[in-house]
XYZ file of C-alpha atoms in Angstrom:
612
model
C 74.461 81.345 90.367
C 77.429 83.132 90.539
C 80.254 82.077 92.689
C 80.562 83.037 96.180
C 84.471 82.390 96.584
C 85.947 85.025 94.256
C 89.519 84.112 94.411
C 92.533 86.861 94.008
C 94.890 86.800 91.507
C 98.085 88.014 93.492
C 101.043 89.590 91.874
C 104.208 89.668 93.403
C 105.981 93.212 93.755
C 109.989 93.317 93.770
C 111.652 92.608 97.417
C 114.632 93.774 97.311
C 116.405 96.996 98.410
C 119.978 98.311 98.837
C 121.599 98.270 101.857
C 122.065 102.051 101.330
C 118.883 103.092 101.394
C 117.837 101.428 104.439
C 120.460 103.027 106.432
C 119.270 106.153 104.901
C 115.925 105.690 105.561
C 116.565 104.723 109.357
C 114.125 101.905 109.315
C 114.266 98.095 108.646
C 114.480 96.120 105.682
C 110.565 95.216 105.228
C 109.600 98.691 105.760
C 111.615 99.844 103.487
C 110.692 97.504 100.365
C 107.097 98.635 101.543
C 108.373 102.040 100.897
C 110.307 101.303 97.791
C 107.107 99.700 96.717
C 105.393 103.166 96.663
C 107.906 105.240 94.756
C 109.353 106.492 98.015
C 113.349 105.445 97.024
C 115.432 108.423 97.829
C 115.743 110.848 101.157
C 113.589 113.683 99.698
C 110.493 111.292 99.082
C 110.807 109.981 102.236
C 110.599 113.194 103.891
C 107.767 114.428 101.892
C 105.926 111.343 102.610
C 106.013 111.073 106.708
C 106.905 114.699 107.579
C 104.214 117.163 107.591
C 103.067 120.810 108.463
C 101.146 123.772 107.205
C 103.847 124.597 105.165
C 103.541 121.606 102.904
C 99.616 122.637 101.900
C 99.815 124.446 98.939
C 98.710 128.331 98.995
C 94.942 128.874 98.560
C 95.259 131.816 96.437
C 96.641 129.403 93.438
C 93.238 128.634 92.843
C 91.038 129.925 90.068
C 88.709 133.077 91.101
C 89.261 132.681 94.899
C 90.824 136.311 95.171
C 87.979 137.722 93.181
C 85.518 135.643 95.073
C 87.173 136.735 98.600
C 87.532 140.341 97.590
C 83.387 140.514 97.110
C 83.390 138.581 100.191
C 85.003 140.909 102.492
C 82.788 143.418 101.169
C 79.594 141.424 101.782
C 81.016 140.460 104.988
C 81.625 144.074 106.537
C 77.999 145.843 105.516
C 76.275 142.659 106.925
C 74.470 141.561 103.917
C 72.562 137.803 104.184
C 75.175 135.143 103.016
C 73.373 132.002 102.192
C 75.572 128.336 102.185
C 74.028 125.595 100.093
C 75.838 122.003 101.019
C 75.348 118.733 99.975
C 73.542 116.033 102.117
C 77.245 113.566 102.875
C 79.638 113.669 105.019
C 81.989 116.399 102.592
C 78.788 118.479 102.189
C 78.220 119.139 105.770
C 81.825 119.153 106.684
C 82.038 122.277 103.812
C 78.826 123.433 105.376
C 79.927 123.862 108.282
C 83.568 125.349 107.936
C 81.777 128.315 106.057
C 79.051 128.897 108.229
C 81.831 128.482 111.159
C 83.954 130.497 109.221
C 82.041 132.899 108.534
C 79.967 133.687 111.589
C 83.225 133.895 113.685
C 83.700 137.401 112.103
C 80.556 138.518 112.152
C 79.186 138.213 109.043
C 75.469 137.553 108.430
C 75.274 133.838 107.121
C 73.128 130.646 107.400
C 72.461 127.399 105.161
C 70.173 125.285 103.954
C 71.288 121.485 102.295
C 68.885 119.894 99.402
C 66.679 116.806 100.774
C 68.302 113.512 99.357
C 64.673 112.272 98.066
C 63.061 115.393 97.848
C 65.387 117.369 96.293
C 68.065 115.212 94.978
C 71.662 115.991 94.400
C 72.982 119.963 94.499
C 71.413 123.410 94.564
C 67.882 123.455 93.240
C 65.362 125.745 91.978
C 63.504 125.089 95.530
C 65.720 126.273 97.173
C 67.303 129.697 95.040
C 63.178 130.698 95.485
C 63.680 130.243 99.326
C 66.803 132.287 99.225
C 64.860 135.052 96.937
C 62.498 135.196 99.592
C 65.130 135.336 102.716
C 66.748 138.323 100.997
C 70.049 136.296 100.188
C 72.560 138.919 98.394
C 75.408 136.026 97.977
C 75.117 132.337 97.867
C 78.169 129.759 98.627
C 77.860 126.542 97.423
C 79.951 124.013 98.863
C 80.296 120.240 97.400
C 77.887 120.996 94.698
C 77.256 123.686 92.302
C 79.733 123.243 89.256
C 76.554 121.603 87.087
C 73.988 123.688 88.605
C 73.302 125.867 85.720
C 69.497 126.797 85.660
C 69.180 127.531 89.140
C 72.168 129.412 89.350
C 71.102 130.880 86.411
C 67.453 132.155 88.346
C 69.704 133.003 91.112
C 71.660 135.573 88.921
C 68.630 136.811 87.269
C 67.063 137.903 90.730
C 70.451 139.639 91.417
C 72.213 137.363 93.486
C 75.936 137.323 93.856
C 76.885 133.519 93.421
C 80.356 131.707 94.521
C 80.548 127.993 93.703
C 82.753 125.738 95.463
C 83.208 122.943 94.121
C 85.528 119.829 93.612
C 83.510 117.922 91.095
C 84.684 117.792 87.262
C 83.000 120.959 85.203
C 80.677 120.394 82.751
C 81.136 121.574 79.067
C 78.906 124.557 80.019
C 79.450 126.276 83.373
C 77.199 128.294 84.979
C 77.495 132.018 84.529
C 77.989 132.676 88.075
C 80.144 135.671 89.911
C 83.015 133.356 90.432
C 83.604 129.370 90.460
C 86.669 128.130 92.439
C 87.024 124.423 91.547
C 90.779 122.814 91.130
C 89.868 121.132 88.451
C 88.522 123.973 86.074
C 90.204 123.412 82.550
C 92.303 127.042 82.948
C 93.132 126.067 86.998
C 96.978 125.426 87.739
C 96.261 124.050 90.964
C 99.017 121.943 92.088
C 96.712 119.310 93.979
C 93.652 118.159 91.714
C 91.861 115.726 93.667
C 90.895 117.600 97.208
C 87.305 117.374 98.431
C 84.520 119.828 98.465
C 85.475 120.814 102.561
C 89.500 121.345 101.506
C 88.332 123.663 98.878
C 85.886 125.324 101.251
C 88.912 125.786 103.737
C 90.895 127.080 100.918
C 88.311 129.903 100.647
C 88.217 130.549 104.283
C 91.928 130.612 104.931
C 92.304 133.432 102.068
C 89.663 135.278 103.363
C 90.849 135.456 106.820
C 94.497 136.364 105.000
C 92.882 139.251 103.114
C 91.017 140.481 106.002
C 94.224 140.397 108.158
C 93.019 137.775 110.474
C 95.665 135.285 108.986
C 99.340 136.321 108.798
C 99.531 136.013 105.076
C 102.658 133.538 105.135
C 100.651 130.672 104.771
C 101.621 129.762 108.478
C 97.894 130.385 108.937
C 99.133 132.113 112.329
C 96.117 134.467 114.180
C 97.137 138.011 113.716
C 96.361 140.221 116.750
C 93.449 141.525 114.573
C 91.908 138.008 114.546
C 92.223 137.075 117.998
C 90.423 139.921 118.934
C 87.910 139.429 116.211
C 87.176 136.199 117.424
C 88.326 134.406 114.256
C 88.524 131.154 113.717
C 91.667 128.882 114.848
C 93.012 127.098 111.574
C 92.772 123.751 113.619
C 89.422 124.082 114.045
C 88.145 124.492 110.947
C 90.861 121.652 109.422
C 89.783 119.258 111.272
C 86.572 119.211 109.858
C 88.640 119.066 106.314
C 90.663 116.376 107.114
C 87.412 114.320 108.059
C 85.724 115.120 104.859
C 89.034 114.180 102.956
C 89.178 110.690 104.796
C 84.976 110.133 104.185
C 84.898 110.900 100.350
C 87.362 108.676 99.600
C 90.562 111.010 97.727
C 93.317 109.704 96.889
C 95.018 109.720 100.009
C 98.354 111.747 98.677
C 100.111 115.140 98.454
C 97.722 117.670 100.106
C 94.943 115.151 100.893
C 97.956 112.774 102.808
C 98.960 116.358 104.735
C 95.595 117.221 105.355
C 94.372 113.820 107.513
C 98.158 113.341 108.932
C 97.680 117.292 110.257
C 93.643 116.566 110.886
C 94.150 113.214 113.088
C 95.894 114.158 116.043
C 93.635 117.840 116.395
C 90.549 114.979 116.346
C 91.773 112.956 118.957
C 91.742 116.271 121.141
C 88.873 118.260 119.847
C 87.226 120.630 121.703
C 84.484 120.381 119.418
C 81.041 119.627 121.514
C 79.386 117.960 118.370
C 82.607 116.114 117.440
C 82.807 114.847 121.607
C 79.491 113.957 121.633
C 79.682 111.709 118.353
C 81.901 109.438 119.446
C 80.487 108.986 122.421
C 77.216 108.003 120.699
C 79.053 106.015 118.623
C 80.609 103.778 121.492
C 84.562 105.250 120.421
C 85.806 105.257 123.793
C 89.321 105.291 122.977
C 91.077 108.761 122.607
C 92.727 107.476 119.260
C 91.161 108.437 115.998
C 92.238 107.007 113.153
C 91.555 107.438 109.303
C 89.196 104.026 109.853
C 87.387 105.733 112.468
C 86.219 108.707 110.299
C 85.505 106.364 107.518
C 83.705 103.485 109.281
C 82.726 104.458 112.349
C 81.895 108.413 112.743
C 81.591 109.023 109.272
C 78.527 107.152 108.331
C 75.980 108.582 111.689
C 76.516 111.899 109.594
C 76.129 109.966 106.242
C 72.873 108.456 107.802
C 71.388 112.074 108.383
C 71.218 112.674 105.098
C 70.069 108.709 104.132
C 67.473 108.689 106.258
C 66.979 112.260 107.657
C 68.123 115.897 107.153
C 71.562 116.155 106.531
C 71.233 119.670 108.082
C 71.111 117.560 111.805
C 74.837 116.952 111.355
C 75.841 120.990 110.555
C 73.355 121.395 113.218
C 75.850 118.906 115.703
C 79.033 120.453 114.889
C 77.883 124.136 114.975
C 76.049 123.783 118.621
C 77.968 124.330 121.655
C 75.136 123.286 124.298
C 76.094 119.665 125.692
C 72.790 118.484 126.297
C 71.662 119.529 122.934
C 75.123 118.059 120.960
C 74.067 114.913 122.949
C 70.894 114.756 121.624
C 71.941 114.801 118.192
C 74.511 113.003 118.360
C 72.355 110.045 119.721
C 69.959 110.372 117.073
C 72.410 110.656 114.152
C 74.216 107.267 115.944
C 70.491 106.082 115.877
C 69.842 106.578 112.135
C 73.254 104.641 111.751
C 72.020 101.949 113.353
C 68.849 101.867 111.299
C 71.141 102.757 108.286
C 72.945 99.208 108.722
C 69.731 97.148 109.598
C 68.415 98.311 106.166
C 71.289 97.665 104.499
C 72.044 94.036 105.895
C 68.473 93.147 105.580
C 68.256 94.748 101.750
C 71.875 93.267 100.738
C 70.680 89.392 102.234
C 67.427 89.614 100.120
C 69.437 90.771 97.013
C 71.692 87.636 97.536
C 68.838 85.388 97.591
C 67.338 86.621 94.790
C 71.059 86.250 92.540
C 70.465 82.654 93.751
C 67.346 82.006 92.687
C 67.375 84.079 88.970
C 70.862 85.413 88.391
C 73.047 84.034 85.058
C 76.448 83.676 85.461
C 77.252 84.106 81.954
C 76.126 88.050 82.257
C 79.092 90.407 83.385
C 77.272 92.966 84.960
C 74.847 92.308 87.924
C 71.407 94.099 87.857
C 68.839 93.103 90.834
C 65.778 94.949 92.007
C 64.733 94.854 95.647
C 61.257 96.027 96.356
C 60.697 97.850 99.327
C 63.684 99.165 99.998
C 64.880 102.507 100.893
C 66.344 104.472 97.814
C 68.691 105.967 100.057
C 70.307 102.591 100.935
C 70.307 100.846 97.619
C 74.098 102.302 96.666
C 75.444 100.960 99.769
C 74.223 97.477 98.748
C 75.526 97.620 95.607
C 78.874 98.412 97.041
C 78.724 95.341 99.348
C 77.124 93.274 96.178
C 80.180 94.343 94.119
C 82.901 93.513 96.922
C 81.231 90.374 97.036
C 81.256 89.022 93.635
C 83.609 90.963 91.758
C 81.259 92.433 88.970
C 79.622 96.310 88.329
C 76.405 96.156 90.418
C 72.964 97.828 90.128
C 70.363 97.920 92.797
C 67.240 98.851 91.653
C 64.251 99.980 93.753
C 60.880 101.664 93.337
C 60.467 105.567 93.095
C 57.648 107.791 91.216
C 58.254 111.153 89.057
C 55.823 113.442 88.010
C 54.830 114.928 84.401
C 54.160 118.007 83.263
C 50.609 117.660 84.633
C 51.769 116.375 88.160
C 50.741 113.288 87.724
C 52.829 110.972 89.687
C 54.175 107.819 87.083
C 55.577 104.526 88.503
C 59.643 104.444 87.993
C 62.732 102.935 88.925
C 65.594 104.313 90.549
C 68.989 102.601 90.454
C 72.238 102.843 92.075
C 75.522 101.732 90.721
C 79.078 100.569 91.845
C 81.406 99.663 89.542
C 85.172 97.630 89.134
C 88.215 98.671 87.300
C 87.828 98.322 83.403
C 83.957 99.107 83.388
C 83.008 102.644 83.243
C 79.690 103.114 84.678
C 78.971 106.434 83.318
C 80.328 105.436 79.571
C 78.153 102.463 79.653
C 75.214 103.794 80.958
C 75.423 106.666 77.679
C 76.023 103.636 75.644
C 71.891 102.788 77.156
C 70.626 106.507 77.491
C 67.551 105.763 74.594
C 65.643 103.623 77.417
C 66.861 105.940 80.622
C 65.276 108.933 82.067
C 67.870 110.310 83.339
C 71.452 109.422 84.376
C 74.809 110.943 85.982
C 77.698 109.720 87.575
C 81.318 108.800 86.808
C 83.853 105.894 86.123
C 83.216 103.819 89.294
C 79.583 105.049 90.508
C 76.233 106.097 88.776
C 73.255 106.580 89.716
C 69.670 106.603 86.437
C 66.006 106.462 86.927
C 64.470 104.318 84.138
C 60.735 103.658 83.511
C 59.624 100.248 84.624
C 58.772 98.688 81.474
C 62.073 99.636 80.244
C 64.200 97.723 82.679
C 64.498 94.502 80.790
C 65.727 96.262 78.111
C 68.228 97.968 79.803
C 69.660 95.306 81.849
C 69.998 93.630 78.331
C 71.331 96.465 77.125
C 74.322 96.739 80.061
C 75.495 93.155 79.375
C 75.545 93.029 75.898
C 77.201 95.696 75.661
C 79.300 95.024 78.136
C 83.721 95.391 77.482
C 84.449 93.505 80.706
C 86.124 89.877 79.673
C 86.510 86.873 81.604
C 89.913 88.464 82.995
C 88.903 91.701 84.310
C 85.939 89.577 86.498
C 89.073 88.555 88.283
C 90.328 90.582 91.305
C 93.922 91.714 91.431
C 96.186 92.562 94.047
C 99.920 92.714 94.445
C 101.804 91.428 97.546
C 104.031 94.474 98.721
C 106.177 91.813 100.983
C 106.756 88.215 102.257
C 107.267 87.694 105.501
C 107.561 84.531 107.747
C 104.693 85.205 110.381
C 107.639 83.862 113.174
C 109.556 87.119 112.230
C 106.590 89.761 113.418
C 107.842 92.236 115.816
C 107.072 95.205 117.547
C 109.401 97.320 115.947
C 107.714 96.276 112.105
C 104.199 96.981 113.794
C 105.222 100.487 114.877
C 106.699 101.237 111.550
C 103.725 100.322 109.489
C 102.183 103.443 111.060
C 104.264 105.298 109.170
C 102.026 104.280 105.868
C 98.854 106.082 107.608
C 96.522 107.438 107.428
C 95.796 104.794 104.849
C 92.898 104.567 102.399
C 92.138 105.979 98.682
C 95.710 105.410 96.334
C 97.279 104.390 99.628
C 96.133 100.787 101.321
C 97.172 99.741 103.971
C 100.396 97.297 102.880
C 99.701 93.690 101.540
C 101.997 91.112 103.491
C 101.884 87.727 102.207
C 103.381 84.274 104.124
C 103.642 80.474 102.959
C 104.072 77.099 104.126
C 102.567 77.705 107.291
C 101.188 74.807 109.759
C 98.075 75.097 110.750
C 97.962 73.867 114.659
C 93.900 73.918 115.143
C 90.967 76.109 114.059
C 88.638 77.733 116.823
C 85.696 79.754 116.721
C 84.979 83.077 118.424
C 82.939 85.819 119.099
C 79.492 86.060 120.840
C 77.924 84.346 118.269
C 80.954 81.954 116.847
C 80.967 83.739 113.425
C 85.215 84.086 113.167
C 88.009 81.690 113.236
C 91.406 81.798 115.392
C 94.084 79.898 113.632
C 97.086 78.463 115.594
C 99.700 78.851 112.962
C 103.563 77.129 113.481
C 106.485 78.494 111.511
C 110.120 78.468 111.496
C 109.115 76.314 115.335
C 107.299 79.676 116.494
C 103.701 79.449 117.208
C 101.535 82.423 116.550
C 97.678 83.209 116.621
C 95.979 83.883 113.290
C 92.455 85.733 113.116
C 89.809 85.838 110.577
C 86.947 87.775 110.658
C 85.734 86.945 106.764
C 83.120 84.548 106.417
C 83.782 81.252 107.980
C 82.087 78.869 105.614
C 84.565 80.360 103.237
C 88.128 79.286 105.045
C 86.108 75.682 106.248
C 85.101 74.924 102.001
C 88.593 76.138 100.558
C 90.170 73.751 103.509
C 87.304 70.747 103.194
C 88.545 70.915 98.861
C 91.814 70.008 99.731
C 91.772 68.022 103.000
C 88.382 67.002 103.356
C 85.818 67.268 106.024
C 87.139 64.545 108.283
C 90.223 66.550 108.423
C 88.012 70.005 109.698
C 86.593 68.035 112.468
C 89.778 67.137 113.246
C 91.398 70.881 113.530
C 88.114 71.531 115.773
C 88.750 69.395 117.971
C 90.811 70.981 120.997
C 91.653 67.406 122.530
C 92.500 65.868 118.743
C 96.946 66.203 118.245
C 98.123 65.828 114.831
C 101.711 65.335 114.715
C 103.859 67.580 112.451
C 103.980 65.688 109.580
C 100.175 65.910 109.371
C 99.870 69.329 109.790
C 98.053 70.801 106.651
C 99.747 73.720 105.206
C 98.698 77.549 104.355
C 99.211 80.703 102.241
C 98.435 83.637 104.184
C 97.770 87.609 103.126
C 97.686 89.291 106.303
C 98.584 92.632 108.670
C 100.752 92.351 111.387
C 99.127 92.791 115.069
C 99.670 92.772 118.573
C 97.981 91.491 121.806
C 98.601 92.770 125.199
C 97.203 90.851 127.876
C 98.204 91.653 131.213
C 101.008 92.917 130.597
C 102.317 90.317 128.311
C 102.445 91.339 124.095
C 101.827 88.698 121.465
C 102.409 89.159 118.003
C 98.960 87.896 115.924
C 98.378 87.583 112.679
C 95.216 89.689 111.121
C 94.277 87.388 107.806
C 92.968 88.712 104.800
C 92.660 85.882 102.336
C 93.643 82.481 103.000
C 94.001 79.359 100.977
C 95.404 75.608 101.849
């Protein structure tokens, strides 16, 4: 069985700065080696890293094919031809979805859209549904978060005369579909100065250029209405960024340059949408707070649209964000919040069997873990092997039961697997390495996704660990302490400066702050059902409250190995006083926090990782 307690191996960045640079920067010490940390050491990368407007996103026009696509556009736009948008079924698919359709219809032009069915139709635009567009009279199709690999049906969609623009953010193929025009940053000939936006920035892109060459945009790149768009009833900028800056947060970007400007710009126009759908999903999803934060999109609001298309129609969430009827917007809201719910109960339930059955069959010695669940929903099975991997430290695939059919319709028994990878395995390399006993496979360096036949799956997860590059090493997480600091030394001031680091996420966590030698006072459990620990913790004479929200059983066995179980009881006990020479001792990663309670602010202690 593998081990449940996957230590980290920390790393210790440097900690000092010059006095120089602090006063330059205007902020203290600690936030500054943060900053330092980062590559942000003079003036000029400071600035470019917390100061943001529309001037720093970079003009839309630099990329590849989006003049030629928006001169047809404005064409197609002003005789009222059908435009038809084809999405993807997560949360950058309908967040492209709808800033086209939204985009689009504002002026008048003649569009709808249609998203592939996760199980039905699988990933991008399909045969299915370039036949339904043949029959809707569709003169131009957008695709938006899909596309760039779509070569037979986009080839049957040319053939029947259909004008075709792909948007796209995914990497191109060796052949590329001979489409009217492709706008994708990271097309071999595109100079693009930002190559890692999502499908709904390069979606804006198009619309922002379109409204420019139609004169609806001052064409400054101030993105300004022009009296000629007002009056048109074009769409705000902020309106249709928002939606980009969501998407950006959700399909996890690296979380600098444009994609940093994007969310910074995109937060504060969420907190005061005026969106109906955008209202009415957070209130289904219990958000009461005005403040929406990158965490919020990507934990909270995020996943009821990612459930739609798990579960559902992915269409429901376009269909949320494009209504502007209340009662209706509530509706879906509570039903996408609903699918959530049923979203997490599959994936607890599915990611506790697949732990139990590592416990009962798994071998340690292989690198790579391989499980199959029966029963469970194909939709789910890549979000457990994202928690399996977090867990244990090791590329994870979750296998599950799907059928295909032959040439003769016959339906044959298969299996479908998702996959979530670590640093040093690529998932998509490895799985070539395998391809003789796979049906099929895509993916890239850190997720996958293959269908293999059943009697083949032996042989394949054989196949994985033999071949396997991973040594004992890279099965050991890594992670580098930005700063120490004494937990007695938290202040407001620090707290309020960390936000300068957000939004946080892809290529830029959330800081790592690291503290030693600490007394622990007393342990304490809390929550409804006593699943977290509070910590009194004693430094430097100060006494400040410590909160985990890990699993317990792992702070109680790294404490019970080094001061035995006698000792636990001991720290339990709320009438038990150890004096301070018996005080067992702790190494903390944490984040700085604050409690206010009536009135009165505490600093706290938010702990990562712990060890005694």
């Amino acid at each position: 069985m593998i081990d449940n307690d996957i230590q980290i191996k920390y790393t210790i960045k440097g900690q000092n700065v010059s006095k120089q640079l602090v006063d330059e920067f205007g902020v203290s010490r600690e936030m500054t080696v943060i900053l330092a940390n980062r590559g942000i050491d003079t003036l000029e990368k400071f600035k470019e890293y917390t100061q943001f407007s529309v001037q720093s996103l970079h003009a839309p026009e630099l990329l590849l094919n989006m003049d030629k696509a928006c001169s047809m556009l404005m064409r197609k736009v002003a005789a009222k031809r059908r435009i038809r948008i084809i999405g993807d079924y997560d949360v950058d698919g309908i967040m492209s979805t709808t800033i086209l359709v939204k985009g689009l219809s504002s002026i008048g032009a003649n569009v709808s859209y249609g998203i592939p069915d996760r199980v039905i139709d699988g990933y991008g635009i399909n045969e299915r549904l370039v036949d339904k567009a043949i029959e809707d009279g569709i003169e131009v199709i957008i695709t938006c978060d899909n596309g760039i690999s779509a070569v037979e049906p986009l080839k049957k969609a040319t053939d029947a005369g259909i004008l075709v623009v792909v948007t796209d953010h995914h990497e191109p193929p060796e052949i590329l579909p001979e489409v009217y025009a492709i706008i994708d940053q990271k097309q071999q000939e595109d100079t693009y100065p930002c190559k890692h936006i999502c499908g709904a920035t390069v979606a804006f892109k198009l619309i922002v250029r379109l409204y420019q060459m139609m004169g609806y945009y001052e064409d400054n790149n101030s993105l300004k209405l022009t009296e000629k768009g007002t009056a048109t009833g074009a769409a705000d900028y902020e309106d249709l960024l928002q939606f980009a800056g969501f998407a950006t947060v959700c399909d996890v970007v690296p979380l600098l340059d444009e994609n940093r400007a994007i969310v910074s710009m995109a937060l504060p126009i969420l907190r005061r949408t005026a969106n109906l759908g955008l209202m009415a999903i957070k209130n289904a999803a219990k958000l009461n707070s005005p403040y929406v934060s990158a965490y919020h999109l990507g934990f909270v609001l995020g996943p009821c649209f990612n459930a739609c298309g798990r579960l559902a129609s992915a269409e429901t969430g376009v269909e949320l964000l494009l209504n502007d009827n209340n009662e209706k917007c509530a509706e879906l809201a509570e039903y996408a919040a609903g699918l959530n719910e049923e979203r997490k109960k599959q994936t607890i339930d599915g990611t506790e069997l697949a732990v139990s059955k590592m416990k009962e069959k798994w071998n340690p010695e292989n690198p790579v873990l391989t499980v199959y669940l029966e029963n469970v929903h194909e939709s789910v099975i890549g979000i457990i092997a994202g928690k399996l991997k977090e867990r244990f430290f090791r590329p994870t695939f979750v296998f599950t039961d799907t059928v295909a059919k032959n040439e003769n319709g016959q339906e044959i028994p298969m299996l479908k697997a998702s996959g979530r990878s670590i640093k040093g395995y690529n998932m998509f390399e490895e799985l070539n390495k395998c391809k003789e006993v796979l049906e099929k496979f895509g993916g890239h360096e850190l997720a996958a996704g293959l269908s293999v036949k059943k009697e083949n799956y032996k042989r394949l997860v054989e196949l994985l660990n033999a071949n396997s590059p991973l040594t004992k090493d890279d099965l050991i997480p890594k992670k580098s302490i930005d700063l120490f600091l004494p937990v007695s030394e938290i202040s407001e001031r620090f707290i309020n400066e960390l936000e300068m680091i957000e939004p946080t996420g892809q290529s830029n966590p959330k800081p790592v702050i690291a503290d030693r030698e600490i007394s622990v006072v007393r342990f304490q459990l809390i929550g409804k059902i006593k699943k977290y620990i509070k910590l009194v913790l004693k430094k430097n004479g100060k006494v400040i409250e410590g909160l985990y929200f890990g699993e317990k059983e792992k702070v109680e066995n790294r404490f019970i190995k080094v001061y035995g179980g006698e000792m636990l009881g001991k720290m339990y006990d709320r009438y038990y006083e150890l004096n301070e020479a018996e005080l067992p001792h702790a190494t903390i990663v944490y984040k700085p926090g604050m409690n206010e309670y009536n009135g009165i602010k505490s600093m706290q202690a938010i702990i990562d990782d712990i060890w005694f």
